[in-house]
Protein backbone atom coordinates (compact mmCIF):
# COMPACT_ATOMS: atom_id res chain seq x y z
CA UNK A 1 0.00 0.00 0.00
CA UNK A 2 1.33 3.44 -0.93
CA UNK A 3 1.26 6.02 1.88
CA UNK A 4 0.36 9.54 0.82
CA UNK A 5 2.13 12.05 3.09
CA UNK A 6 -0.44 14.76 2.36
CA UNK A 7 -3.19 12.61 3.87
CA UNK A 8 -1.21 10.97 6.65
CA UNK A 9 0.51 14.07 8.05
CA UNK A 10 -0.83 17.44 9.22
CA UNK A 11 -0.17 20.51 7.12
CA UNK A 12 2.52 22.58 8.84
CA UNK A 13 3.23 26.23 7.90
CA UNK A 14 5.62 28.80 9.38
CA UNK A 15 3.66 31.26 11.49
CA UNK A 16 5.33 34.25 9.79
CA UNK A 17 4.04 33.09 6.39
CA UNK A 18 0.37 33.25 7.43
CA UNK A 19 -1.83 36.36 7.12
CA UNK A 20 -3.38 38.29 10.00
CA UNK A 21 -7.01 37.50 10.80
CA UNK A 22 -9.23 34.42 10.34
CA UNK A 23 -7.78 31.82 7.99
CA UNK A 24 -9.35 28.51 9.01
CA UNK A 25 -12.74 27.21 10.11
CA UNK A 26 -13.54 24.58 12.71
CA UNK A 27 -17.01 23.11 13.14
CA UNK A 28 -19.03 20.21 14.42
CA UNK A 29 -22.81 19.74 14.05
CA UNK A 30 -23.47 22.04 17.03
CA UNK A 31 -20.87 24.83 16.93
CA UNK A 32 -18.63 26.63 14.45
CA UNK A 33 -15.92 29.28 14.59
CA UNK A 34 -13.26 30.97 12.51
CA UNK A 35 -9.65 30.60 13.69
CA UNK A 36 -6.58 32.78 13.23
CA UNK A 37 -2.95 31.66 13.06
CA UNK A 38 -2.57 31.99 16.85
CA UNK A 39 -5.41 29.48 17.40
CA UNK A 40 -7.82 32.11 18.71
CA UNK A 41 -11.49 31.48 17.80
CA UNK A 42 -13.68 34.21 16.35
CA UNK A 43 -17.41 34.44 15.61
CA UNK A 44 -18.40 31.42 17.68
CA UNK A 45 -21.95 30.49 16.71
CA UNK A 46 -24.60 27.78 16.44
CA UNK A 47 -24.77 26.99 12.68
CA UNK A 48 -28.44 26.00 12.66
CA UNK A 49 -29.84 28.76 14.86
CA UNK A 50 -27.52 31.58 13.86
CA UNK A 51 -26.98 32.54 17.49
CA UNK A 52 -23.58 34.11 18.23
CA UNK A 53 -22.05 33.15 21.59
CA UNK A 54 -18.83 35.18 21.40
CA UNK A 55 -17.26 37.62 18.97
CA UNK A 56 -13.71 36.56 19.80
CA UNK A 57 -11.62 34.72 22.41
CA UNK A 58 -7.90 35.45 22.70
CA UNK A 59 -5.32 33.51 24.70
CA UNK A 60 -1.82 34.93 25.19
CA UNK A 61 0.92 32.83 26.82
CA UNK A 62 3.59 34.89 28.59
CA UNK A 63 6.78 33.60 30.20
CA UNK A 64 7.22 35.61 33.42
CA UNK A 65 10.96 35.55 32.81
CA UNK A 66 11.21 36.28 29.06
CA UNK A 67 7.87 37.78 28.02
CA UNK A 68 5.35 36.58 25.45
CA UNK A 69 6.31 33.40 23.63
CA UNK A 70 7.22 33.67 19.95
CA UNK A 71 4.93 31.72 17.56
CA UNK A 72 6.95 29.43 15.34
CA UNK A 73 4.69 27.14 13.32
CA UNK A 74 1.01 26.36 12.79
CA UNK A 75 -0.31 22.85 12.13
CA UNK A 76 -3.71 22.06 10.62
CA UNK A 77 -5.54 18.83 11.43
CA UNK A 78 -9.02 17.65 10.33
CA UNK A 79 -10.51 18.28 13.76
CA UNK A 80 -8.26 20.84 15.40
CA UNK A 81 -5.51 23.39 14.85
CA UNK A 82 -2.36 24.02 16.84
CA UNK A 83 0.36 26.64 17.07
CA UNK A 84 3.81 25.97 18.51
CA UNK A 85 5.43 28.89 20.37
CA UNK A 86 8.52 29.20 22.52
CA UNK A 87 11.34 31.12 24.12
CA UNK A 88 14.69 30.07 25.61
CA UNK A 89 14.04 26.87 27.58
CA UNK A 90 10.22 26.89 27.10
CA UNK A 91 7.97 25.56 24.37
CA UNK A 92 4.17 25.51 24.36
CA UNK A 93 1.85 23.76 21.93
CA UNK A 94 -1.54 25.46 21.94
CA UNK A 95 -4.34 23.36 20.45
CA UNK A 96 -7.86 24.52 19.64
CA UNK A 97 -10.55 21.97 18.93
CA UNK A 98 -14.27 21.22 18.96
CA UNK A 99 -15.49 17.87 20.30
CA UNK A 100 -17.08 15.63 17.68
CA UNK A 101 -19.72 12.93 18.12
CA UNK A 102 -19.87 13.24 21.88
CA UNK A 103 -23.01 13.91 23.90
CA UNK A 104 -21.77 17.48 24.49
CA UNK A 105 -20.67 18.91 21.15
CA UNK A 106 -21.76 22.50 21.90
CA UNK A 107 -18.31 23.33 23.21
CA UNK A 108 -14.77 24.19 22.23
CA UNK A 109 -11.50 23.89 24.10
CA UNK A 110 -7.89 24.94 24.23
CA UNK A 111 -5.33 22.40 25.38
CA UNK A 112 -1.86 23.72 26.20
CA UNK A 113 1.08 21.32 26.34
CA UNK A 114 3.81 23.22 28.18
CA UNK A 115 7.43 22.02 28.34
CA UNK A 116 10.21 23.76 30.26
CA UNK A 117 13.76 23.21 31.44
CA UNK A 118 13.70 23.73 35.20
CA UNK A 119 10.96 25.68 36.97
CA UNK A 120 9.21 28.30 34.82
CA UNK A 121 6.05 30.30 35.46
CA UNK A 122 3.70 31.04 32.58
CA UNK A 123 0.93 33.62 32.64
CA UNK A 124 -2.18 32.83 30.60
CA UNK A 125 -4.14 35.94 29.61
CA UNK A 126 -7.65 35.34 28.24
CA UNK A 127 -9.68 38.16 26.71
CA UNK A 128 -13.27 37.38 25.64
CA UNK A 129 -15.38 39.77 23.56
CA UNK A 130 -19.01 38.66 23.87
CA UNK A 131 -20.25 41.10 21.25
CA UNK A 132 -23.23 41.98 23.47
CA UNK A 133 -23.91 42.83 27.13
CA UNK A 134 -24.20 39.75 29.33
CA UNK A 135 -24.68 39.09 33.02
CA UNK A 136 -21.37 37.68 34.32
CA UNK A 137 -20.29 36.04 37.57
CA UNK A 138 -17.65 33.61 38.86
CA UNK A 139 -18.92 30.29 40.25
CA UNK A 140 -16.46 27.75 41.69
CA UNK A 141 -13.64 29.41 39.75
CA UNK A 142 -15.48 29.30 36.41
CA UNK A 143 -16.90 32.21 34.43
CA UNK A 144 -20.67 32.08 33.86
CA UNK A 145 -22.08 34.57 31.33
CA UNK A 146 -25.80 34.70 30.50
CA UNK A 147 -28.26 36.61 28.37
CA UNK A 148 -31.30 37.75 30.38
CA UNK A 149 -31.00 35.29 33.30
CA UNK A 150 -33.97 34.57 35.55
CA UNK A 151 -33.62 34.70 39.36
CA UNK A 152 -31.34 31.99 40.80
CA UNK A 153 -33.15 28.99 42.25
CA UNK A 154 -32.44 25.67 43.90
CA UNK A 155 -29.64 24.27 45.99
CA UNK A 156 -26.95 25.39 43.54
CA UNK A 157 -28.50 28.82 42.82
CA UNK A 158 -28.63 28.30 39.06
CA UNK A 159 -30.57 30.43 36.57
CA UNK A 160 -32.37 29.70 33.36
CA UNK A 161 -31.58 32.21 30.62
CA UNK A 162 -31.93 32.83 26.90
CA UNK A 163 -28.39 31.46 26.62
CA UNK A 164 -25.60 30.46 29.01
CA UNK A 165 -21.85 30.30 28.47
CA UNK A 166 -19.35 28.70 30.88
CA UNK A 167 -15.59 29.07 30.54
CA UNK A 168 -12.55 28.12 32.59
CA UNK A 169 -10.01 25.57 33.70
CA UNK A 170 -11.62 22.49 35.29
CA UNK A 171 -8.64 22.03 37.64
CA UNK A 172 -7.81 25.57 38.79
CA UNK A 173 -9.12 29.06 39.46
CA UNK A 174 -8.05 32.29 37.75
CA UNK A 175 -5.76 34.58 39.74
CA UNK A 176 -7.32 37.73 38.29
CA UNK A 177 -10.82 38.38 36.94
CA UNK A 178 -12.17 41.49 35.20
CA UNK A 179 -15.89 41.37 34.40
CA UNK A 180 -16.98 44.95 35.14
CA UNK A 181 -17.62 45.54 31.43
CA UNK A 182 -20.69 43.41 30.55
CA UNK A 183 -19.46 42.96 26.96
CA UNK A 184 -16.01 41.58 27.86
CA UNK A 185 -14.26 39.26 30.29
CA UNK A 186 -10.56 39.07 31.13
CA UNK A 187 -9.11 36.16 33.09
CA UNK A 188 -5.52 35.54 34.15
CA UNK A 189 -4.04 32.19 35.24
CA UNK A 190 -0.51 31.35 36.37
CA UNK A 191 0.99 27.94 35.67
CA UNK A 192 4.16 26.47 37.17
CA UNK A 193 5.90 24.27 34.60
CA UNK A 194 8.58 21.73 35.38
CA UNK A 195 8.91 19.08 32.69
CA UNK A 196 5.63 18.65 30.79
CA UNK A 197 2.30 20.13 32.00
CA UNK A 198 -1.07 20.07 30.22
CA UNK A 199 -3.54 22.90 30.82
CA UNK A 200 -7.12 22.67 29.46
CA UNK A 201 -9.50 25.61 29.04
CA UNK A 202 -13.10 24.72 28.15
CA UNK A 203 -16.00 26.78 26.76
CA UNK A 204 -19.55 25.34 26.78
CA UNK A 205 -22.87 26.89 25.78
CA UNK A 206 -26.57 26.15 26.27
CA UNK A 207 -29.82 27.73 25.11
CA UNK A 208 -31.89 25.56 27.45
CA UNK A 209 -30.62 26.35 30.93
CA UNK A 210 -27.55 26.77 33.09
CA UNK A 211 -27.66 23.15 34.25
CA UNK A 212 -27.05 21.83 30.73
CA UNK A 213 -24.02 24.09 30.25
CA UNK A 214 -22.60 22.86 33.55
CA UNK A 215 -23.25 19.22 32.62
CA UNK A 216 -21.43 19.68 29.32
CA UNK A 217 -18.47 21.33 31.04
CA UNK A 218 -18.14 18.53 33.59
CA UNK A 219 -18.43 15.85 30.89
CA UNK A 220 -15.55 17.42 28.93
CA UNK A 221 -13.11 17.86 31.82
CA UNK A 222 -10.66 15.27 30.47
CA UNK A 223 -9.82 17.23 27.33
CA UNK A 224 -6.71 15.22 26.44
CA UNK A 225 -8.87 12.09 26.09
CA UNK A 226 -11.41 13.87 23.92
PDB file of C-alpha atoms in Angstrom:
ATOM      1  CA  UNK A   1       0.000   0.000   0.000  1.00  0.00           C
ATOM      2  CA  UNK A   2       1.327   3.442  -0.929  1.00  0.00           C
ATOM      3  CA  UNK A   3       1.263   6.019   1.877  1.00  0.00           C
ATOM      4  CA  UNK A   4       0.355   9.535   0.825  1.00  0.00           C
ATOM      5  CA  UNK A   5       2.126  12.048   3.088  1.00  0.00           C
ATOM      6  CA  UNK A   6      -0.439  14.758   2.359  1.00  0.00           C
ATOM      7  CA  UNK A   7      -3.186  12.613   3.871  1.00  0.00           C
ATOM      8  CA  UNK A   8      -1.206  10.972   6.648  1.00  0.00           C
ATOM      9  CA  UNK A   9       0.513  14.069   8.049  1.00  0.00           C
ATOM     10  CA  UNK A  10      -0.835  17.441   9.217  1.00  0.00           C
ATOM     11  CA  UNK A  11      -0.172  20.506   7.125  1.00  0.00           C
ATOM     12  CA  UNK A  12       2.524  22.582   8.842  1.00  0.00           C
ATOM     13  CA  UNK A  13       3.232  26.229   7.905  1.00  0.00           C
ATOM     14  CA  UNK A  14       5.616  28.801   9.376  1.00  0.00           C
ATOM     15  CA  UNK A  15       3.663  31.263  11.488  1.00  0.00           C
ATOM     16  CA  UNK A  16       5.330  34.247   9.790  1.00  0.00           C
ATOM     17  CA  UNK A  17       4.037  33.094   6.387  1.00  0.00           C
ATOM     18  CA  UNK A  18       0.370  33.249   7.431  1.00  0.00           C
ATOM     19  CA  UNK A  19      -1.831  36.356   7.122  1.00  0.00           C
ATOM     20  CA  UNK A  20      -3.384  38.288   9.996  1.00  0.00           C
ATOM     21  CA  UNK A  21      -7.007  37.495  10.803  1.00  0.00           C
ATOM     22  CA  UNK A  22      -9.231  34.418  10.336  1.00  0.00           C
ATOM     23  CA  UNK A  23      -7.777  31.816   7.991  1.00  0.00           C
ATOM     24  CA  UNK A  24      -9.347  28.510   9.006  1.00  0.00           C
ATOM     25  CA  UNK A  25     -12.741  27.208  10.110  1.00  0.00           C
ATOM     26  CA  UNK A  26     -13.535  24.582  12.713  1.00  0.00           C
ATOM     27  CA  UNK A  27     -17.007  23.115  13.142  1.00  0.00           C
ATOM     28  CA  UNK A  28     -19.030  20.212  14.424  1.00  0.00           C
ATOM     29  CA  UNK A  29     -22.812  19.745  14.048  1.00  0.00           C
ATOM     30  CA  UNK A  30     -23.465  22.043  17.029  1.00  0.00           C
ATOM     31  CA  UNK A  31     -20.873  24.833  16.929  1.00  0.00           C
ATOM     32  CA  UNK A  32     -18.628  26.626  14.448  1.00  0.00           C
ATOM     33  CA  UNK A  33     -15.916  29.279  14.595  1.00  0.00           C
ATOM     34  CA  UNK A  34     -13.257  30.968  12.515  1.00  0.00           C
ATOM     35  CA  UNK A  35      -9.651  30.600  13.694  1.00  0.00           C
ATOM     36  CA  UNK A  36      -6.577  32.780  13.230  1.00  0.00           C
ATOM     37  CA  UNK A  37      -2.954  31.663  13.060  1.00  0.00           C
ATOM     38  CA  UNK A  38      -2.566  31.988  16.851  1.00  0.00           C
ATOM     39  CA  UNK A  39      -5.408  29.482  17.401  1.00  0.00           C
ATOM     40  CA  UNK A  40      -7.817  32.109  18.712  1.00  0.00           C
ATOM     41  CA  UNK A  41     -11.485  31.480  17.801  1.00  0.00           C
ATOM     42  CA  UNK A  42     -13.681  34.208  16.352  1.00  0.00           C
ATOM     43  CA  UNK A  43     -17.406  34.442  15.612  1.00  0.00           C
ATOM     44  CA  UNK A  44     -18.402  31.416  17.676  1.00  0.00           C
ATOM     45  CA  UNK A  45     -21.950  30.486  16.714  1.00  0.00           C
ATOM     46  CA  UNK A  46     -24.596  27.780  16.440  1.00  0.00           C
ATOM     47  CA  UNK A  47     -24.769  26.990  12.681  1.00  0.00           C
ATOM     48  CA  UNK A  48     -28.445  26.005  12.656  1.00  0.00           C
ATOM     49  CA  UNK A  49     -29.840  28.756  14.858  1.00  0.00           C
ATOM     50  CA  UNK A  50     -27.519  31.582  13.861  1.00  0.00           C
ATOM     51  CA  UNK A  51     -26.984  32.544  17.489  1.00  0.00           C
ATOM     52  CA  UNK A  52     -23.582  34.111  18.231  1.00  0.00           C
ATOM     53  CA  UNK A  53     -22.046  33.147  21.586  1.00  0.00           C
ATOM     54  CA  UNK A  54     -18.834  35.182  21.405  1.00  0.00           C
ATOM     55  CA  UNK A  55     -17.260  37.625  18.968  1.00  0.00           C
ATOM     56  CA  UNK A  56     -13.705  36.555  19.802  1.00  0.00           C
ATOM     57  CA  UNK A  57     -11.624  34.720  22.408  1.00  0.00           C
ATOM     58  CA  UNK A  58      -7.904  35.453  22.696  1.00  0.00           C
ATOM     59  CA  UNK A  59      -5.322  33.507  24.701  1.00  0.00           C
ATOM     60  CA  UNK A  60      -1.824  34.934  25.193  1.00  0.00           C
ATOM     61  CA  UNK A  61       0.918  32.829  26.818  1.00  0.00           C
ATOM     62  CA  UNK A  62       3.595  34.886  28.590  1.00  0.00           C
ATOM     63  CA  UNK A  63       6.775  33.596  30.203  1.00  0.00           C
ATOM     64  CA  UNK A  64       7.218  35.611  33.419  1.00  0.00           C
ATOM     65  CA  UNK A  65      10.963  35.554  32.810  1.00  0.00           C
ATOM     66  CA  UNK A  66      11.212  36.277  29.063  1.00  0.00           C
ATOM     67  CA  UNK A  67       7.868  37.780  28.017  1.00  0.00           C
ATOM     68  CA  UNK A  68       5.351  36.581  25.447  1.00  0.00           C
ATOM     69  CA  UNK A  69       6.309  33.396  23.631  1.00  0.00           C
ATOM     70  CA  UNK A  70       7.216  33.671  19.952  1.00  0.00           C
ATOM     71  CA  UNK A  71       4.926  31.718  17.565  1.00  0.00           C
ATOM     72  CA  UNK A  72       6.948  29.430  15.340  1.00  0.00           C
ATOM     73  CA  UNK A  73       4.693  27.137  13.323  1.00  0.00           C
ATOM     74  CA  UNK A  74       1.009  26.356  12.792  1.00  0.00           C
ATOM     75  CA  UNK A  75      -0.308  22.848  12.132  1.00  0.00           C
ATOM     76  CA  UNK A  76      -3.713  22.062  10.622  1.00  0.00           C
ATOM     77  CA  UNK A  77      -5.535  18.829  11.434  1.00  0.00           C
ATOM     78  CA  UNK A  78      -9.016  17.652  10.325  1.00  0.00           C
ATOM     79  CA  UNK A  79     -10.512  18.278  13.760  1.00  0.00           C
ATOM     80  CA  UNK A  80      -8.264  20.843  15.395  1.00  0.00           C
ATOM     81  CA  UNK A  81      -5.514  23.387  14.854  1.00  0.00           C
ATOM     82  CA  UNK A  82      -2.363  24.017  16.835  1.00  0.00           C
ATOM     83  CA  UNK A  83       0.363  26.640  17.074  1.00  0.00           C
ATOM     84  CA  UNK A  84       3.811  25.970  18.515  1.00  0.00           C
ATOM     85  CA  UNK A  85       5.429  28.885  20.368  1.00  0.00           C
ATOM     86  CA  UNK A  86       8.521  29.196  22.518  1.00  0.00           C
ATOM     87  CA  UNK A  87      11.339  31.117  24.121  1.00  0.00           C
ATOM     88  CA  UNK A  88      14.686  30.073  25.614  1.00  0.00           C
ATOM     89  CA  UNK A  89      14.035  26.870  27.582  1.00  0.00           C
ATOM     90  CA  UNK A  90      10.224  26.895  27.096  1.00  0.00           C
ATOM     91  CA  UNK A  91       7.966  25.556  24.370  1.00  0.00           C
ATOM     92  CA  UNK A  92       4.166  25.512  24.363  1.00  0.00           C
ATOM     93  CA  UNK A  93       1.850  23.756  21.926  1.00  0.00           C
ATOM     94  CA  UNK A  94      -1.538  25.462  21.944  1.00  0.00           C
ATOM     95  CA  UNK A  95      -4.340  23.364  20.454  1.00  0.00           C
ATOM     96  CA  UNK A  96      -7.862  24.524  19.644  1.00  0.00           C
ATOM     97  CA  UNK A  97     -10.549  21.974  18.925  1.00  0.00           C
ATOM     98  CA  UNK A  98     -14.267  21.222  18.959  1.00  0.00           C
ATOM     99  CA  UNK A  99     -15.490  17.873  20.302  1.00  0.00           C
ATOM    100  CA  UNK A 100     -17.076  15.633  17.683  1.00  0.00           C
ATOM    101  CA  UNK A 101     -19.720  12.927  18.115  1.00  0.00           C
ATOM    102  CA  UNK A 102     -19.869  13.242  21.884  1.00  0.00           C
ATOM    103  CA  UNK A 103     -23.009  13.913  23.902  1.00  0.00           C
ATOM    104  CA  UNK A 104     -21.767  17.480  24.485  1.00  0.00           C
ATOM    105  CA  UNK A 105     -20.672  18.912  21.149  1.00  0.00           C
ATOM    106  CA  UNK A 106     -21.756  22.495  21.899  1.00  0.00           C
ATOM    107  CA  UNK A 107     -18.313  23.328  23.207  1.00  0.00           C
ATOM    108  CA  UNK A 108     -14.766  24.190  22.228  1.00  0.00           C
ATOM    109  CA  UNK A 109     -11.502  23.890  24.104  1.00  0.00           C
ATOM    110  CA  UNK A 110      -7.892  24.942  24.226  1.00  0.00           C
ATOM    111  CA  UNK A 111      -5.334  22.405  25.384  1.00  0.00           C
ATOM    112  CA  UNK A 112      -1.857  23.717  26.195  1.00  0.00           C
ATOM    113  CA  UNK A 113       1.077  21.321  26.342  1.00  0.00           C
ATOM    114  CA  UNK A 114       3.813  23.222  28.177  1.00  0.00           C
ATOM    115  CA  UNK A 115       7.427  22.021  28.341  1.00  0.00           C
ATOM    116  CA  UNK A 116      10.215  23.758  30.257  1.00  0.00           C
ATOM    117  CA  UNK A 117      13.757  23.214  31.445  1.00  0.00           C
ATOM    118  CA  UNK A 118      13.695  23.730  35.201  1.00  0.00           C
ATOM    119  CA  UNK A 119      10.959  25.681  36.967  1.00  0.00           C
ATOM    120  CA  UNK A 120       9.206  28.303  34.818  1.00  0.00           C
ATOM    121  CA  UNK A 121       6.051  30.296  35.465  1.00  0.00           C
ATOM    122  CA  UNK A 122       3.699  31.035  32.584  1.00  0.00           C
ATOM    123  CA  UNK A 123       0.926  33.619  32.642  1.00  0.00           C
ATOM    124  CA  UNK A 124      -2.183  32.827  30.604  1.00  0.00           C
ATOM    125  CA  UNK A 125      -4.143  35.940  29.607  1.00  0.00           C
ATOM    126  CA  UNK A 126      -7.648  35.338  28.241  1.00  0.00           C
ATOM    127  CA  UNK A 127      -9.684  38.157  26.706  1.00  0.00           C
ATOM    128  CA  UNK A 128     -13.266  37.385  25.641  1.00  0.00           C
ATOM    129  CA  UNK A 129     -15.378  39.774  23.564  1.00  0.00           C
ATOM    130  CA  UNK A 130     -19.008  38.659  23.869  1.00  0.00           C
ATOM    131  CA  UNK A 131     -20.253  41.101  21.246  1.00  0.00           C
ATOM    132  CA  UNK A 132     -23.227  41.977  23.465  1.00  0.00           C
ATOM    133  CA  UNK A 133     -23.915  42.832  27.134  1.00  0.00           C
ATOM    134  CA  UNK A 134     -24.199  39.751  29.332  1.00  0.00           C
ATOM    135  CA  UNK A 135     -24.685  39.091  33.022  1.00  0.00           C
ATOM    136  CA  UNK A 136     -21.372  37.683  34.323  1.00  0.00           C
ATOM    137  CA  UNK A 137     -20.292  36.038  37.565  1.00  0.00           C
ATOM    138  CA  UNK A 138     -17.647  33.608  38.856  1.00  0.00           C
ATOM    139  CA  UNK A 139     -18.922  30.290  40.250  1.00  0.00           C
ATOM    140  CA  UNK A 140     -16.457  27.754  41.694  1.00  0.00           C
ATOM    141  CA  UNK A 141     -13.641  29.410  39.750  1.00  0.00           C
ATOM    142  CA  UNK A 142     -15.484  29.303  36.406  1.00  0.00           C
ATOM    143  CA  UNK A 143     -16.903  32.214  34.425  1.00  0.00           C
ATOM    144  CA  UNK A 144     -20.671  32.078  33.863  1.00  0.00           C
ATOM    145  CA  UNK A 145     -22.085  34.566  31.334  1.00  0.00           C
ATOM    146  CA  UNK A 146     -25.802  34.701  30.501  1.00  0.00           C
ATOM    147  CA  UNK A 147     -28.262  36.615  28.370  1.00  0.00           C
ATOM    148  CA  UNK A 148     -31.303  37.751  30.379  1.00  0.00           C
ATOM    149  CA  UNK A 149     -30.996  35.289  33.298  1.00  0.00           C
ATOM    150  CA  UNK A 150     -33.970  34.570  35.547  1.00  0.00           C
ATOM    151  CA  UNK A 151     -33.618  34.699  39.363  1.00  0.00           C
ATOM    152  CA  UNK A 152     -31.342  31.992  40.796  1.00  0.00           C
ATOM    153  CA  UNK A 153     -33.146  28.989  42.248  1.00  0.00           C
ATOM    154  CA  UNK A 154     -32.443  25.674  43.898  1.00  0.00           C
ATOM    155  CA  UNK A 155     -29.641  24.267  45.991  1.00  0.00           C
ATOM    156  CA  UNK A 156     -26.949  25.393  43.536  1.00  0.00           C
ATOM    157  CA  UNK A 157     -28.503  28.817  42.816  1.00  0.00           C
ATOM    158  CA  UNK A 158     -28.628  28.305  39.056  1.00  0.00           C
ATOM    159  CA  UNK A 159     -30.568  30.427  36.574  1.00  0.00           C
ATOM    160  CA  UNK A 160     -32.370  29.695  33.358  1.00  0.00           C
ATOM    161  CA  UNK A 161     -31.577  32.208  30.623  1.00  0.00           C
ATOM    162  CA  UNK A 162     -31.926  32.835  26.898  1.00  0.00           C
ATOM    163  CA  UNK A 163     -28.387  31.459  26.625  1.00  0.00           C
ATOM    164  CA  UNK A 164     -25.603  30.461  29.009  1.00  0.00           C
ATOM    165  CA  UNK A 165     -21.847  30.301  28.472  1.00  0.00           C
ATOM    166  CA  UNK A 166     -19.353  28.698  30.884  1.00  0.00           C
ATOM    167  CA  UNK A 167     -15.588  29.072  30.536  1.00  0.00           C
ATOM    168  CA  UNK A 168     -12.552  28.123  32.587  1.00  0.00           C
ATOM    169  CA  UNK A 169     -10.010  25.572  33.700  1.00  0.00           C
ATOM    170  CA  UNK A 170     -11.619  22.491  35.290  1.00  0.00           C
ATOM    171  CA  UNK A 171      -8.642  22.026  37.636  1.00  0.00           C
ATOM    172  CA  UNK A 172      -7.809  25.570  38.787  1.00  0.00           C
ATOM    173  CA  UNK A 173      -9.120  29.057  39.458  1.00  0.00           C
ATOM    174  CA  UNK A 174      -8.046  32.286  37.751  1.00  0.00           C
ATOM    175  CA  UNK A 175      -5.764  34.577  39.739  1.00  0.00           C
ATOM    176  CA  UNK A 176      -7.324  37.733  38.288  1.00  0.00           C
ATOM    177  CA  UNK A 177     -10.822  38.378  36.937  1.00  0.00           C
ATOM    178  CA  UNK A 178     -12.168  41.487  35.197  1.00  0.00           C
ATOM    179  CA  UNK A 179     -15.893  41.372  34.404  1.00  0.00           C
ATOM    180  CA  UNK A 180     -16.975  44.946  35.143  1.00  0.00           C
ATOM    181  CA  UNK A 181     -17.619  45.537  31.429  1.00  0.00           C
ATOM    182  CA  UNK A 182     -20.695  43.405  30.553  1.00  0.00           C
ATOM    183  CA  UNK A 183     -19.465  42.963  26.961  1.00  0.00           C
ATOM    184  CA  UNK A 184     -16.010  41.581  27.865  1.00  0.00           C
ATOM    185  CA  UNK A 185     -14.256  39.260  30.291  1.00  0.00           C
ATOM    186  CA  UNK A 186     -10.565  39.067  31.129  1.00  0.00           C
ATOM    187  CA  UNK A 187      -9.114  36.160  33.095  1.00  0.00           C
ATOM    188  CA  UNK A 188      -5.515  35.537  34.147  1.00  0.00           C
ATOM    189  CA  UNK A 189      -4.045  32.191  35.235  1.00  0.00           C
ATOM    190  CA  UNK A 190      -0.510  31.354  36.366  1.00  0.00           C
ATOM    191  CA  UNK A 191       0.988  27.935  35.674  1.00  0.00           C
ATOM    192  CA  UNK A 192       4.164  26.470  37.173  1.00  0.00           C
ATOM    193  CA  UNK A 193       5.895  24.269  34.597  1.00  0.00           C
ATOM    194  CA  UNK A 194       8.578  21.726  35.378  1.00  0.00           C
ATOM    195  CA  UNK A 195       8.907  19.077  32.690  1.00  0.00           C
ATOM    196  CA  UNK A 196       5.625  18.653  30.792  1.00  0.00           C
ATOM    197  CA  UNK A 197       2.300  20.127  32.002  1.00  0.00           C
ATOM    198  CA  UNK A 198      -1.067  20.073  30.220  1.00  0.00           C
ATOM    199  CA  UNK A 199      -3.545  22.902  30.821  1.00  0.00           C
ATOM    200  CA  UNK A 200      -7.123  22.666  29.462  1.00  0.00           C
ATOM    201  CA  UNK A 201      -9.501  25.607  29.044  1.00  0.00           C
ATOM    202  CA  UNK A 202     -13.103  24.724  28.150  1.00  0.00           C
ATOM    203  CA  UNK A 203     -16.003  26.783  26.762  1.00  0.00           C
ATOM    204  CA  UNK A 204     -19.548  25.340  26.779  1.00  0.00           C
ATOM    205  CA  UNK A 205     -22.874  26.889  25.776  1.00  0.00           C
ATOM    206  CA  UNK A 206     -26.568  26.148  26.266  1.00  0.00           C
ATOM    207  CA  UNK A 207     -29.817  27.730  25.109  1.00  0.00           C
ATOM    208  CA  UNK A 208     -31.893  25.564  27.447  1.00  0.00           C
ATOM    209  CA  UNK A 209     -30.618  26.347  30.932  1.00  0.00           C
ATOM    210  CA  UNK A 210     -27.554  26.772  33.086  1.00  0.00           C
ATOM    211  CA  UNK A 211     -27.661  23.154  34.246  1.00  0.00           C
ATOM    212  CA  UNK A 212     -27.055  21.826  30.731  1.00  0.00           C
ATOM    213  CA  UNK A 213     -24.019  24.090  30.247  1.00  0.00           C
ATOM    214  CA  UNK A 214     -22.604  22.856  33.549  1.00  0.00           C
ATOM    215  CA  UNK A 215     -23.252  19.225  32.621  1.00  0.00           C
ATOM    216  CA  UNK A 216     -21.427  19.680  29.320  1.00  0.00           C
ATOM    217  CA  UNK A 217     -18.470  21.330  31.038  1.00  0.00           C
ATOM    218  CA  UNK A 218     -18.138  18.531  33.588  1.00  0.00           C
ATOM    219  CA  UNK A 219     -18.427  15.849  30.886  1.00  0.00           C
ATOM    220  CA  UNK A 220     -15.553  17.417  28.926  1.00  0.00           C
ATOM    221  CA  UNK A 221     -13.107  17.857  31.816  1.00  0.00           C
ATOM    222  CA  UNK A 222     -10.660  15.266  30.472  1.00  0.00           C
ATOM    223  CA  UNK A 223      -9.817  17.226  27.326  1.00  0.00           C
ATOM    224  CA  UNK A 224      -6.712  15.221  26.441  1.00  0.00           C
ATOM    225  CA  UNK A 225      -8.875  12.085  26.086  1.00  0.00           C
ATOM    226  CA  UNK A 226     -11.406  13.872  23.916  1.00  0.00           C
TER     227      UNK A 226
END
